[in-house]
mmCIF file with all atom_site columns, C-alpha atoms and ligand atoms in Angstrom:
data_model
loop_
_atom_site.group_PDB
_atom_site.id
_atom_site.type_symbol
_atom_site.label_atom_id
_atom_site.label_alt_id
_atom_site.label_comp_id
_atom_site.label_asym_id
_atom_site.label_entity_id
_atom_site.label_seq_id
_atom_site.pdbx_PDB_ins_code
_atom_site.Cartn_x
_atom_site.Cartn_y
_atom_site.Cartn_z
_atom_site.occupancy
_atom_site.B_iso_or_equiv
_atom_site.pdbx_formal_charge
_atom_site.auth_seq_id
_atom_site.auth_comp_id
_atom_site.auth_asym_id
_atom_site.auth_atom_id
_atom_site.pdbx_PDB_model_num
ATOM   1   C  CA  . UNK O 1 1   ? -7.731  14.533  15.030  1.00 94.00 ? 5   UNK O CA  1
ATOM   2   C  CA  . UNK O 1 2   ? -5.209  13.125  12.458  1.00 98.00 ? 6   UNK O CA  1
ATOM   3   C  CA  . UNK O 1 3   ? -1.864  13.596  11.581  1.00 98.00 ? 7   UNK O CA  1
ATOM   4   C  CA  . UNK O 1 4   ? -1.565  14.339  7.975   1.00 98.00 ? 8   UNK O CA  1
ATOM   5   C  CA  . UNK O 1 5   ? 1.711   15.509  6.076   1.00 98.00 ? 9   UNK O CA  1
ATOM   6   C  CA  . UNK O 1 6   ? -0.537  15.628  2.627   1.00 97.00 ? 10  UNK O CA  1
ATOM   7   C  CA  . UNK O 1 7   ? -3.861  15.775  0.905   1.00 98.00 ? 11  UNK O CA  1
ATOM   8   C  CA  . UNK O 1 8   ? -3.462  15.263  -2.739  1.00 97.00 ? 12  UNK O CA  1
ATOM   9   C  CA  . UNK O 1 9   ? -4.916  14.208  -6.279  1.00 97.00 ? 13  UNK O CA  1
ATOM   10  C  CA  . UNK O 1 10  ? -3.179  12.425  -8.673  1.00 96.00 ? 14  UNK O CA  1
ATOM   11  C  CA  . UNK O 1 11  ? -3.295  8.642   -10.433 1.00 96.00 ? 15  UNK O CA  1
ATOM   12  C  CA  . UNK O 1 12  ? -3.267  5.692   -8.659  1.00 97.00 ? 16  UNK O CA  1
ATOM   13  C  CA  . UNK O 1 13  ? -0.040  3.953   -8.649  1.00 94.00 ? 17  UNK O CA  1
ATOM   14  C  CA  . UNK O 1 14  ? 0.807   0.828   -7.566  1.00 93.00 ? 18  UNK O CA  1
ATOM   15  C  CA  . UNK O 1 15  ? -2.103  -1.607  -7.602  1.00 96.00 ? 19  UNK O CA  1
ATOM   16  C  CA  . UNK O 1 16  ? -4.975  -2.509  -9.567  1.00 97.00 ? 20  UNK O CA  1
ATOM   17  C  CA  . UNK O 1 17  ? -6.697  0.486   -9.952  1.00 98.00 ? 21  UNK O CA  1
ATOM   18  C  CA  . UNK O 1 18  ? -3.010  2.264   -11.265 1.00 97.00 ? 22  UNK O CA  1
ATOM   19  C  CA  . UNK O 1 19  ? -3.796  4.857   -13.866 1.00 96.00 ? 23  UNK O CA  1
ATOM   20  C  CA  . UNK O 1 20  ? -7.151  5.885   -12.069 1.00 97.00 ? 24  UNK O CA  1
ATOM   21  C  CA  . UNK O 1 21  ? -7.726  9.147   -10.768 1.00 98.00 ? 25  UNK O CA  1
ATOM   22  C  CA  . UNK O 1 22  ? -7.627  9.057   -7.140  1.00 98.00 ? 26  UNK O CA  1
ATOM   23  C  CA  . UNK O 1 23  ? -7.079  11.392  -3.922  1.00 98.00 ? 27  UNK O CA  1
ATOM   24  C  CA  . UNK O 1 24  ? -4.410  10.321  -1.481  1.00 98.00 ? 28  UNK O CA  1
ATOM   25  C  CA  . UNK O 1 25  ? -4.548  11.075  1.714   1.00 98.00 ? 29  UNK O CA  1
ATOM   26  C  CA  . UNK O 1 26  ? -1.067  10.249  3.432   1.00 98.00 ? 30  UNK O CA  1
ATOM   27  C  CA  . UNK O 1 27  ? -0.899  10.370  7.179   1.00 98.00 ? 31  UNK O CA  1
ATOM   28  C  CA  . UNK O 1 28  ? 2.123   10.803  9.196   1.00 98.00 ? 32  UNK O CA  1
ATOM   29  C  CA  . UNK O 1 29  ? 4.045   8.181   10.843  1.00 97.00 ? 33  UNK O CA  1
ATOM   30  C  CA  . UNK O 1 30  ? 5.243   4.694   10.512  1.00 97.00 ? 34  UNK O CA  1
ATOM   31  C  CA  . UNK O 1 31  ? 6.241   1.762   13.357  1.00 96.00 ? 35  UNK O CA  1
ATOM   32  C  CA  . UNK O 1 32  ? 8.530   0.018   10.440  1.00 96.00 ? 36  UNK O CA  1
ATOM   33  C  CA  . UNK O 1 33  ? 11.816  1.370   8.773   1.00 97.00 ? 37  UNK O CA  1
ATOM   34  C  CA  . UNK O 1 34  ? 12.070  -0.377  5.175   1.00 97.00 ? 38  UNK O CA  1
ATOM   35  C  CA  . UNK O 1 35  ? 15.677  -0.328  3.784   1.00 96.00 ? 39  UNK O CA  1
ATOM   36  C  CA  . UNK O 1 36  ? 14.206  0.952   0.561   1.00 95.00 ? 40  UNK O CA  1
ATOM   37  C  CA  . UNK O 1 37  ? 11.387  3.188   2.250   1.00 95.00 ? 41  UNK O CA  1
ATOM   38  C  CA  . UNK O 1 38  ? 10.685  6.285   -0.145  1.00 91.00 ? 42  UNK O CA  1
ATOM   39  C  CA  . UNK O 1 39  ? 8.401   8.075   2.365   1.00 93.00 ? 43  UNK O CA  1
ATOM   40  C  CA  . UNK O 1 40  ? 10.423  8.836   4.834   1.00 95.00 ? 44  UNK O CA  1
ATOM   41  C  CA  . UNK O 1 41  ? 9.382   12.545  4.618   1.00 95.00 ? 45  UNK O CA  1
ATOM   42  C  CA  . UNK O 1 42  ? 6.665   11.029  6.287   1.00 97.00 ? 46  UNK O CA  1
ATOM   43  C  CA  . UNK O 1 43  ? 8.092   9.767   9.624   1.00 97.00 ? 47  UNK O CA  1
ATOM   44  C  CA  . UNK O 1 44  ? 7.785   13.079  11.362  1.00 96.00 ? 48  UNK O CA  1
ATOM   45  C  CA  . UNK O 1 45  ? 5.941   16.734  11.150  1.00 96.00 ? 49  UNK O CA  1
ATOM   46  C  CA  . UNK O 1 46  ? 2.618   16.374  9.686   1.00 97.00 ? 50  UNK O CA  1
ATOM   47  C  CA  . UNK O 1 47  ? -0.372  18.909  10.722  1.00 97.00 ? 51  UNK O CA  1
ATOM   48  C  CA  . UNK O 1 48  ? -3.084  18.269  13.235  1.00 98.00 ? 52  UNK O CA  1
ATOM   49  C  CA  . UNK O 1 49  ? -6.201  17.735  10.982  1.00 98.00 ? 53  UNK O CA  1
ATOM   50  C  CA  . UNK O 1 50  ? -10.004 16.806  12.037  1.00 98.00 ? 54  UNK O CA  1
ATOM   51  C  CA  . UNK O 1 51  ? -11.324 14.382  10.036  1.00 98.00 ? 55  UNK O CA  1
ATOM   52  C  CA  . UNK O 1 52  ? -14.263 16.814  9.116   1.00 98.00 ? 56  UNK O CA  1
ATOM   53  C  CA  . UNK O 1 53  ? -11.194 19.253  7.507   1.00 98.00 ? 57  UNK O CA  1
ATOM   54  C  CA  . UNK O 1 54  ? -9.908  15.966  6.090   1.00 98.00 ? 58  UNK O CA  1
ATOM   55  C  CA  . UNK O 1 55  ? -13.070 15.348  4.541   1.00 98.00 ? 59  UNK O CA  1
ATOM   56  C  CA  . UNK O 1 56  ? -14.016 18.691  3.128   1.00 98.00 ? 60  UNK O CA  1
ATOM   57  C  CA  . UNK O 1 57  ? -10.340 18.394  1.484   1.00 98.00 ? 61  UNK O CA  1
ATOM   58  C  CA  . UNK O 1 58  ? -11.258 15.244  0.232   1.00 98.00 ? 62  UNK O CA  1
ATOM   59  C  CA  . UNK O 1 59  ? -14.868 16.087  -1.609  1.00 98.00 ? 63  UNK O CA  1
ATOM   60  C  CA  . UNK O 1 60  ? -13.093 19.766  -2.789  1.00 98.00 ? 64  UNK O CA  1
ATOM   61  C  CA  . UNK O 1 61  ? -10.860 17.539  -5.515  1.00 98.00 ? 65  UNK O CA  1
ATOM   62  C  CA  . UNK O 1 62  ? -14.305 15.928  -6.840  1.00 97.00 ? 66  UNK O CA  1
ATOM   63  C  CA  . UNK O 1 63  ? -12.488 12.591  -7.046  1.00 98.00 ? 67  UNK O CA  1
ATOM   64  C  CA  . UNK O 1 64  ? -14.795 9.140   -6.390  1.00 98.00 ? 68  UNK O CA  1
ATOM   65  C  CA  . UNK O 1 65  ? -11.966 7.081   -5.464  1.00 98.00 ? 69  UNK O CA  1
ATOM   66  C  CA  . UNK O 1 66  ? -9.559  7.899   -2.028  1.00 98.00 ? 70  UNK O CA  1
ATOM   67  C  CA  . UNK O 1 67  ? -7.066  5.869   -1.123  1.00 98.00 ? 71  UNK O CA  1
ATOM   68  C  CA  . UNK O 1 68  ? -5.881  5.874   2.695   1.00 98.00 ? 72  UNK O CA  1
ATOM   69  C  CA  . UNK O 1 69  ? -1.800  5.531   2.840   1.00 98.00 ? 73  UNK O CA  1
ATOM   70  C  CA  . UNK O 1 70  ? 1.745   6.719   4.628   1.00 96.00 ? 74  UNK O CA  1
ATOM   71  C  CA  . UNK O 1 71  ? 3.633   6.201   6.602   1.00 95.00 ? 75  UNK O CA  1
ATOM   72  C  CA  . UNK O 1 72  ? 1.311   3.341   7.918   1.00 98.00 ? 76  UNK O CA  1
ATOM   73  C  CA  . UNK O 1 73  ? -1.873  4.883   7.886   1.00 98.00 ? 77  UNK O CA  1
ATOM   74  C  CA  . UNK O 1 74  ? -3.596  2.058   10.494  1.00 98.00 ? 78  UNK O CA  1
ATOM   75  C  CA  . UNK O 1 75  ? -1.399  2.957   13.031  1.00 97.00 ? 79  UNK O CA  1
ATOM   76  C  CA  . UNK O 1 76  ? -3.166  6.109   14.201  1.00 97.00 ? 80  UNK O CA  1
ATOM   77  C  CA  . UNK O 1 77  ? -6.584  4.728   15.569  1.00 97.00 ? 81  UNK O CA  1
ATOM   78  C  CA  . UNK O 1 78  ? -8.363  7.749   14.110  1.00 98.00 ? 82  UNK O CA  1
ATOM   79  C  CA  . UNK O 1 79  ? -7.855  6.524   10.309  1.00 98.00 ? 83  UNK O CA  1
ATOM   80  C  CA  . UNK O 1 80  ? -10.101 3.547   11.071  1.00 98.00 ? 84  UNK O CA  1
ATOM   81  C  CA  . UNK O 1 81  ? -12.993 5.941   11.519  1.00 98.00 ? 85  UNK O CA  1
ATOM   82  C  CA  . UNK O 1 82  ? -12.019 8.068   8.465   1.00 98.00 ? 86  UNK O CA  1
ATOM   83  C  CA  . UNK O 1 83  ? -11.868 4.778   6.197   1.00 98.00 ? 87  UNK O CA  1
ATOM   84  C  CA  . UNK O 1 84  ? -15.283 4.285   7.990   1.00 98.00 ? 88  UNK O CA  1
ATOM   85  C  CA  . UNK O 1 85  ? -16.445 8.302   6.908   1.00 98.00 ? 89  UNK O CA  1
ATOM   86  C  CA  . UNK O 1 86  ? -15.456 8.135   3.876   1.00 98.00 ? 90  UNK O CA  1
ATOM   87  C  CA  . UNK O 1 87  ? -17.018 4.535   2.508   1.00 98.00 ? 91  UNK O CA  1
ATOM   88  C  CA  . UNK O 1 88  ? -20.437 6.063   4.571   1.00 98.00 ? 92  UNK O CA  1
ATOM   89  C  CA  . UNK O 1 89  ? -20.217 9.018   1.593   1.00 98.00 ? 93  UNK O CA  1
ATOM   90  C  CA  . UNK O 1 90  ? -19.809 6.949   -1.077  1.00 98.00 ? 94  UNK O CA  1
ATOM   91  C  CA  . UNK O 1 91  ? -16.399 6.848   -1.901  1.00 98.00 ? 95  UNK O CA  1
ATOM   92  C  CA  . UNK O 1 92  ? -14.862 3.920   -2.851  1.00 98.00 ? 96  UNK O CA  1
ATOM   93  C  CA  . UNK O 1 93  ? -11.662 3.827   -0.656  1.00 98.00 ? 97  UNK O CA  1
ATOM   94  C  CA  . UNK O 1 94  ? -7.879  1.994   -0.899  1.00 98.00 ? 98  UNK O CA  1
ATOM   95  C  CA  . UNK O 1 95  ? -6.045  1.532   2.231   1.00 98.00 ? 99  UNK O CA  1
ATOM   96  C  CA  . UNK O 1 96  ? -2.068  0.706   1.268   1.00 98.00 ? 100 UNK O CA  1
ATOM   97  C  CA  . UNK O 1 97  ? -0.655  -0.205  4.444   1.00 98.00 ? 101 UNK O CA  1
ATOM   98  C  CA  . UNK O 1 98  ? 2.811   -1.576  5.357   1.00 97.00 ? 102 UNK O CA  1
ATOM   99  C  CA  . UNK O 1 99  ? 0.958   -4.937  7.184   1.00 96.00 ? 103 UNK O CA  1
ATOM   100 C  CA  . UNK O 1 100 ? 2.720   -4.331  10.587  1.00 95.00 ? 104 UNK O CA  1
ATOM   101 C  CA  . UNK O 1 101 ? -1.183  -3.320  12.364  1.00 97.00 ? 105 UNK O CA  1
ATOM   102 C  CA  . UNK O 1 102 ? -4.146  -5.698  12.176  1.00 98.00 ? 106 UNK O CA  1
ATOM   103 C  CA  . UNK O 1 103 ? -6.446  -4.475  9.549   1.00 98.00 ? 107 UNK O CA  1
ATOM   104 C  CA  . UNK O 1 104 ? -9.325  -6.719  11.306  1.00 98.00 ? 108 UNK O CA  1
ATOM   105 C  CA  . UNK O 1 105 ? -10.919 -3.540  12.529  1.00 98.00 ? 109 UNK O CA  1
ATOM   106 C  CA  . UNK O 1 106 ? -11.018 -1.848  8.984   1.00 98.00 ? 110 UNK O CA  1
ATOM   107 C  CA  . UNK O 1 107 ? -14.020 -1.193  7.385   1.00 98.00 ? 111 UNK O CA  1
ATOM   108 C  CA  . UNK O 1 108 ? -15.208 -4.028  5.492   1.00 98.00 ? 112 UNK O CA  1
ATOM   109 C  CA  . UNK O 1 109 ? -16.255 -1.318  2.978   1.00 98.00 ? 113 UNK O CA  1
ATOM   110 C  CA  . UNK O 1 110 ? -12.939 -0.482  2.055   1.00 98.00 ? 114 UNK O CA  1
ATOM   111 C  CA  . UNK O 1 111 ? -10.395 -2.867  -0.387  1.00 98.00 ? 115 UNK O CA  1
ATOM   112 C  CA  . UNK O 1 112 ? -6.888  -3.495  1.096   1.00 98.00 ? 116 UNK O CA  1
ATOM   113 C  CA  . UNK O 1 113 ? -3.533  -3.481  -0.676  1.00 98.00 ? 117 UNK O CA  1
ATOM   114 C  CA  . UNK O 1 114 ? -1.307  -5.024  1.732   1.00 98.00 ? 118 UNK O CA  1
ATOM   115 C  CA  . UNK O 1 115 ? 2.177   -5.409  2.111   1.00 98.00 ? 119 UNK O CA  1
ATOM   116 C  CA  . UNK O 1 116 ? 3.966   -8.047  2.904   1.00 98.00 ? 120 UNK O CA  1
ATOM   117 C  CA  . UNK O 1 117 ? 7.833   -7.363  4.025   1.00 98.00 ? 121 UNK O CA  1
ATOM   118 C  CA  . UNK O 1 118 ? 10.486  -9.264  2.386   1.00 98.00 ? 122 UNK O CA  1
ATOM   119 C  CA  . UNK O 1 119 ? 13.794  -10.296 3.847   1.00 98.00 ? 123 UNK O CA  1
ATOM   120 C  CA  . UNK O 1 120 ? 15.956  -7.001  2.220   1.00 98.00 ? 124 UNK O CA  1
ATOM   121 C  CA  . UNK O 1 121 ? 12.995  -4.768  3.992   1.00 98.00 ? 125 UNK O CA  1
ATOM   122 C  CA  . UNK O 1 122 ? 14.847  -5.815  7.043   1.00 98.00 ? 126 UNK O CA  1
ATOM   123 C  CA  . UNK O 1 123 ? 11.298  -5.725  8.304   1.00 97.00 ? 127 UNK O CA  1
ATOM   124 C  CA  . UNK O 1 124 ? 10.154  -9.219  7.901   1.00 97.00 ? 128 UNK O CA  1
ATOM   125 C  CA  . UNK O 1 125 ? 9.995   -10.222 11.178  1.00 97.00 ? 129 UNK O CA  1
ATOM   126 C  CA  . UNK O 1 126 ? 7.069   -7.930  11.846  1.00 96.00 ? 130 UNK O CA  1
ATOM   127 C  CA  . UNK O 1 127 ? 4.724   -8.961  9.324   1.00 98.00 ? 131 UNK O CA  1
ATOM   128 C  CA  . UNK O 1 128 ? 1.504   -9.421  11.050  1.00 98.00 ? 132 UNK O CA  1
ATOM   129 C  CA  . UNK O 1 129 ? 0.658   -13.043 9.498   1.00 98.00 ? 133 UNK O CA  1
ATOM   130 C  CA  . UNK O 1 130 ? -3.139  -13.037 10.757  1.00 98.00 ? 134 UNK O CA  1
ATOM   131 C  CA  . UNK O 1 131 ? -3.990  -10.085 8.301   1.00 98.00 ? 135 UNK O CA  1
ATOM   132 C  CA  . UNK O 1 132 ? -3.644  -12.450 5.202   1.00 98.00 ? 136 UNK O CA  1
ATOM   133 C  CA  . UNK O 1 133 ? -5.824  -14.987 6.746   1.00 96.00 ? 137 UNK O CA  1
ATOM   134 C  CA  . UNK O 1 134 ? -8.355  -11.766 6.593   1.00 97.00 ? 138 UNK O CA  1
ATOM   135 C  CA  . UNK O 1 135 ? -7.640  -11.007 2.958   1.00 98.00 ? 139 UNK O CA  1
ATOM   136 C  CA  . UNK O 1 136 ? -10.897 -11.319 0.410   1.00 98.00 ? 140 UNK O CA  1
ATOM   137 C  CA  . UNK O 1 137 ? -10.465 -12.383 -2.974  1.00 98.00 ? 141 UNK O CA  1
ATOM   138 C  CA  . UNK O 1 138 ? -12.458 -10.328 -4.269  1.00 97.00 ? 142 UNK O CA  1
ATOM   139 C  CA  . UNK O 1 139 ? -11.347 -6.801  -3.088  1.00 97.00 ? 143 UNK O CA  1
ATOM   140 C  CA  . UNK O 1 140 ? -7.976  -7.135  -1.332  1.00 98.00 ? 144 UNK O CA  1
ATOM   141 C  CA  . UNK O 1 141 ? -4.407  -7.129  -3.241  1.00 98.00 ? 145 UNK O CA  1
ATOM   142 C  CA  . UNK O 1 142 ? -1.188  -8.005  -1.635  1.00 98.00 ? 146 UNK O CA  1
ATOM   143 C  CA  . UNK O 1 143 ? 2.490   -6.414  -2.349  1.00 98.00 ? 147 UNK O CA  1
ATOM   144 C  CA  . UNK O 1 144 ? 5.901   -7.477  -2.282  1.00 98.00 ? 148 UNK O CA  1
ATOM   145 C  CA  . UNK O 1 145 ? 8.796   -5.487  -2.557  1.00 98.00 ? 149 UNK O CA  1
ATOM   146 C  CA  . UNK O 1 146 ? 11.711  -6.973  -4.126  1.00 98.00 ? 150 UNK O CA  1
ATOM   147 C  CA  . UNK O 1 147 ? 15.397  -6.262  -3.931  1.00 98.00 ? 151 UNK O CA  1
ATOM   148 C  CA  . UNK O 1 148 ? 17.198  -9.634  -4.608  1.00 98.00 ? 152 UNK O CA  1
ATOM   149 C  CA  . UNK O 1 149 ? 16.658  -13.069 -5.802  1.00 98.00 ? 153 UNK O CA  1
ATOM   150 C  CA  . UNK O 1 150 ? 16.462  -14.118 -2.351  1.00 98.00 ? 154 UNK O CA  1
ATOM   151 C  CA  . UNK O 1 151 ? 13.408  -11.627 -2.161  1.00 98.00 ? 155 UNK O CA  1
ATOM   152 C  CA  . UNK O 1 152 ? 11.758  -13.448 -4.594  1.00 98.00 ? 156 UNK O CA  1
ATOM   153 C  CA  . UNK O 1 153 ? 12.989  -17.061 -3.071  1.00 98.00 ? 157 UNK O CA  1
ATOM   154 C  CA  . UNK O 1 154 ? 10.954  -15.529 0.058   1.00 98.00 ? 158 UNK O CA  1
ATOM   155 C  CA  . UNK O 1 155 ? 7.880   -14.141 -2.284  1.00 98.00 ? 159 UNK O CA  1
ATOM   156 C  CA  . UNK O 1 156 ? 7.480   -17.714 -4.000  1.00 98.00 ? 160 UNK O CA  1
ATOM   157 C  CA  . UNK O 1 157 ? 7.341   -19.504 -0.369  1.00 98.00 ? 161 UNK O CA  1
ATOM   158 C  CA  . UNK O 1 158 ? 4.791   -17.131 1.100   1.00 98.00 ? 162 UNK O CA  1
ATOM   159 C  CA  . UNK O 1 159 ? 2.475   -17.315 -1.818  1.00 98.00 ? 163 UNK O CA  1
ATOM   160 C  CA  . UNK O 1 160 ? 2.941   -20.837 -1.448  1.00 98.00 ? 164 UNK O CA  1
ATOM   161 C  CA  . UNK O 1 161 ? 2.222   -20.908 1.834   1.00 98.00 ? 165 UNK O CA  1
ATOM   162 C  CA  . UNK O 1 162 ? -0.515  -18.977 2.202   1.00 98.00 ? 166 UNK O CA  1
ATOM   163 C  CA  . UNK O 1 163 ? -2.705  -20.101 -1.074  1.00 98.00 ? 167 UNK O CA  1
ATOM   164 C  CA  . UNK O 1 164 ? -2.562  -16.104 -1.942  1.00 98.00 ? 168 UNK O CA  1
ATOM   165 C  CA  . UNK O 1 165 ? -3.269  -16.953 -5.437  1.00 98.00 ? 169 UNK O CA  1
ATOM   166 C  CA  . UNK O 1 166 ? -6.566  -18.097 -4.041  1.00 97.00 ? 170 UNK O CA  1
ATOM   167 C  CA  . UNK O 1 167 ? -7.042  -15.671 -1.092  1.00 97.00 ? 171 UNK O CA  1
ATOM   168 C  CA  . UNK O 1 168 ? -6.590  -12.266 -2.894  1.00 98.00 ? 172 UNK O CA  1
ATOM   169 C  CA  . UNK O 1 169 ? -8.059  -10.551 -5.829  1.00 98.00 ? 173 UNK O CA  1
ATOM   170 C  CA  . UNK O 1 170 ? -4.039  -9.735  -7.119  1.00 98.00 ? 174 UNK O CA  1
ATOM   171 C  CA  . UNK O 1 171 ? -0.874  -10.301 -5.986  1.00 98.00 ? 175 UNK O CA  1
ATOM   172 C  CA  . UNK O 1 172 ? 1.573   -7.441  -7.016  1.00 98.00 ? 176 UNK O CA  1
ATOM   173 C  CA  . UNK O 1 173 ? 5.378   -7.762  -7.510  1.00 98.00 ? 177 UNK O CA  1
ATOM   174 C  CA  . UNK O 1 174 ? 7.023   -4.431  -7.366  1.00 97.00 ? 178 UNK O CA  1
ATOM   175 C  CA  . UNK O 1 175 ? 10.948  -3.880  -8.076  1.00 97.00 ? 179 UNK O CA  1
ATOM   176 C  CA  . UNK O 1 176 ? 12.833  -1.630  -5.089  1.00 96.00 ? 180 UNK O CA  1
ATOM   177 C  CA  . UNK O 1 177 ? 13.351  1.304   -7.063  1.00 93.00 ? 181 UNK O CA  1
ATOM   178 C  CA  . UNK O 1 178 ? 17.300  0.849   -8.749  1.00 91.00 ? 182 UNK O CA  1
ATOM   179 C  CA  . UNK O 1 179 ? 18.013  -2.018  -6.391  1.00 93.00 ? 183 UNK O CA  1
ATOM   180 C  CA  . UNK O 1 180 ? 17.026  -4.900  -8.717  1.00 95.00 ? 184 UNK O CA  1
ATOM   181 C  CA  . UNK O 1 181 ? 17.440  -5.421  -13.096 1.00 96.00 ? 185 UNK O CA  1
ATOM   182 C  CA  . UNK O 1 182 ? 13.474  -5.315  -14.246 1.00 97.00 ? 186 UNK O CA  1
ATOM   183 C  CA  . UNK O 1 183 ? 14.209  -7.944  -17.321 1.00 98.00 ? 187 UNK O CA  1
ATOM   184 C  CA  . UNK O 1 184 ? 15.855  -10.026 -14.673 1.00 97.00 ? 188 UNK O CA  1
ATOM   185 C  CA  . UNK O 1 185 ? 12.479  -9.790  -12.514 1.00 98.00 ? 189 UNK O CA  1
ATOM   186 C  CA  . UNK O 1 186 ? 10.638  -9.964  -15.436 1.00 98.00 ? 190 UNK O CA  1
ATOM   187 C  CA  . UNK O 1 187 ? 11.659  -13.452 -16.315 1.00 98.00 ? 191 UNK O CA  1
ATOM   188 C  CA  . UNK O 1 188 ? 11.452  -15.103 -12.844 1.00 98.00 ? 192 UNK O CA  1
ATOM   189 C  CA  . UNK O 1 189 ? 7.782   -13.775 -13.167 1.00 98.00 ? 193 UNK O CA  1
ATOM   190 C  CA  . UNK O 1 190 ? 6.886   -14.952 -16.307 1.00 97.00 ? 194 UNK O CA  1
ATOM   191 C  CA  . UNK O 1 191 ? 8.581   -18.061 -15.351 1.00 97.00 ? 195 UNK O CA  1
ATOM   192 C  CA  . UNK O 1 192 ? 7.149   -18.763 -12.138 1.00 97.00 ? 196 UNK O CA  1
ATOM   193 C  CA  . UNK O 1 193 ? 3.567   -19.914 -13.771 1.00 97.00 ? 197 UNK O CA  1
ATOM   194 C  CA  . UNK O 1 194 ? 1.968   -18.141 -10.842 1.00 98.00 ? 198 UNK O CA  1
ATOM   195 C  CA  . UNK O 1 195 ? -0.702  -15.478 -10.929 1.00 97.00 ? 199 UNK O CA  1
ATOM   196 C  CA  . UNK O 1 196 ? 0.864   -12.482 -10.047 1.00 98.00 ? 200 UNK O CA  1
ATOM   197 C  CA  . UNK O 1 197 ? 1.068   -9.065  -11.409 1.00 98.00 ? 201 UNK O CA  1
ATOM   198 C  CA  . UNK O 1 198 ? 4.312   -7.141  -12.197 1.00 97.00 ? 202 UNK O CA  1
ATOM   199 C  CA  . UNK O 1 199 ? 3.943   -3.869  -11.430 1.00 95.00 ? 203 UNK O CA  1
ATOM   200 C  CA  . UNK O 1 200 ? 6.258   -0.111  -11.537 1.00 93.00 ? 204 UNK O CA  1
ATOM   201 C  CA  . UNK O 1 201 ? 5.794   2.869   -9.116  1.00 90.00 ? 205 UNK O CA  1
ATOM   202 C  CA  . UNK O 1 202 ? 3.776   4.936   -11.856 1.00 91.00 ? 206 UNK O CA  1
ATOM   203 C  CA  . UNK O 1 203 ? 4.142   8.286   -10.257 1.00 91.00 ? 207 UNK O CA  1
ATOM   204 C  CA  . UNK O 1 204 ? 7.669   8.126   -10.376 1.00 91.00 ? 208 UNK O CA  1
ATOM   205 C  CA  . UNK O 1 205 ? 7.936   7.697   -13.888 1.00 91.00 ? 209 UNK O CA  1
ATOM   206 C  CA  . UNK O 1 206 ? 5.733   10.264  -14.783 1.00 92.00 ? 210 UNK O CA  1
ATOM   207 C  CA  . UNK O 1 207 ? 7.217   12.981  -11.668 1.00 93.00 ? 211 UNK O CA  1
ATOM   208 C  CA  . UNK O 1 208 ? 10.216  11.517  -11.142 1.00 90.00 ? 212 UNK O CA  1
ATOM   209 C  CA  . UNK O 1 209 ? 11.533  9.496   -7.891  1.00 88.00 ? 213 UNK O CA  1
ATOM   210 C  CA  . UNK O 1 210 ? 12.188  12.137  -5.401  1.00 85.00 ? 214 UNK O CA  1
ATOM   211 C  CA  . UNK O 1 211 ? 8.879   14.123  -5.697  1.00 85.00 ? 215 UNK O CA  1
ATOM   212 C  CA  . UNK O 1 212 ? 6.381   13.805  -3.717  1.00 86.00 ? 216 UNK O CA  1
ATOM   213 C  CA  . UNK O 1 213 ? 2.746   14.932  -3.005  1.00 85.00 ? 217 UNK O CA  1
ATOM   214 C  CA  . UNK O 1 214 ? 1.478   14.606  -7.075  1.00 87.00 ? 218 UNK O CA  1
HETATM 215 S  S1  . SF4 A 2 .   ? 6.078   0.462   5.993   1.00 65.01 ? 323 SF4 A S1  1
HETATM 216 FE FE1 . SF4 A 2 .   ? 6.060   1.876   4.232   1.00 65.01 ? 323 SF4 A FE1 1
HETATM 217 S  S2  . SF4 A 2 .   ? 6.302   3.926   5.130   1.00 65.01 ? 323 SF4 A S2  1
HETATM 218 FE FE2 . SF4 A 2 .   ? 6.876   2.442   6.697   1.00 65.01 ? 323 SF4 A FE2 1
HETATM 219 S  S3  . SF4 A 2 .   ? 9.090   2.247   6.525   1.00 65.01 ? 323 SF4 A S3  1
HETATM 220 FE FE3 . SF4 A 2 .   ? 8.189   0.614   5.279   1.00 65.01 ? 323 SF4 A FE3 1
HETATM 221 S  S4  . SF4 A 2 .   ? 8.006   1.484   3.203   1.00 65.01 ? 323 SF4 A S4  1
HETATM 222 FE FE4 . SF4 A 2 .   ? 8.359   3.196   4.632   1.00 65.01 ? 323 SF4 A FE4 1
#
């Protein structure tokens, strides 16, 4: 059984594949507590859900692309043999997690868009450092959150670091929502010379910030 607070269609939102069609499935529960964190709906409640009901809810919306998110999905060990369910039917599958649980067990199948927490998270300390050693560059994105300029201080070192230009397929910069000016970000991106991709939290753009479950 899973926990699940909602089964949903909509468009993709903040990776890559934004724009695209895709079914979320958004299981309950999360380890971390992100200053910023706009799922907290999602800490507690939920329904009891076998992954068969999950995945007749899943193939009723039609939709070839499922993305796996929270809360931190990977911290209920059931969602690893979901993620495993659904890429054995075809579907090609997202996992957003919050990068506080190993993903080494996921299903190679599936393409990762990983978070890494920066200082004004508060959450930094419990990045799990070992999952970007796992990222591929060809499937796997990484995120960062930023609030401040000493986010992006933080953002420049890891990248740095860690060679992600070389290690993932994108690496996503994504404004707190209202804590930091977007022309402001924009210009320490474009004048960074790095690789990286600014992105916005579609959904709330198009639904507004405070909705959720479209
Ligand atoms: S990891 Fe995600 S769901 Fe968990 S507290 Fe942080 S932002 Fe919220």
């Amino acid at each position: 059984m899973l926990r699940v607070t909602e089964i949903f269609c909509s468009i993709q939102r903040e990776s890559t594949h934004a724009g695209r069609p895709c079914t979320f499935v958004r299981l309950t529960g999360c380890p971390m507590r992100c200053t910023w964190c706009d799922s907290e709906y999602t800490f507690t409640g939920g329904e009891h859900i076998s992954i068969d009901e999950v995945m007749r809810q899943v193939r009723d919306f039609g939709c070839g692309l499922v993305e796996v998110t929270g809360g931190e999905p990977l911290a209920q060990r059931e969602a690893f043999t979901l993620i495993s369910r659904l890429c054995d039917d075809g579907y090609e599958v997202l996992i957003e997690t919050g990068g506080y649980v190993s993903t080494a067990d996921v299903d190679p199948r599936a393409k990762i868009i990983l978070d890494i927490k920066c200082p004004d998270s508060g959450e930094a300390e419990r990045n799990h450092w070992a999952n970007l050693e796992l990222l591929r560059p060809d499937r796997d994105e990484v995120k960062f959150v930023i609030a401040s300029r000493s986010d992006w201080d933080f953002t420049l070192k890891i990248i740095s670091d860690y060679d992600l230009e070389n290690r993932a397929l994108a690496i996503l910069i994504s404004p707190a929502w209202g804590a930091i000016d977007l022309q402001e970000l924009a210009k320490w991106i474009t004048g960074s010379g790095l690789r990286v991709r600014m992105q916005l939290q579609l959904h709330k753009y198009i639904w507004g910030p405070d909705v959720h479950g479209v």
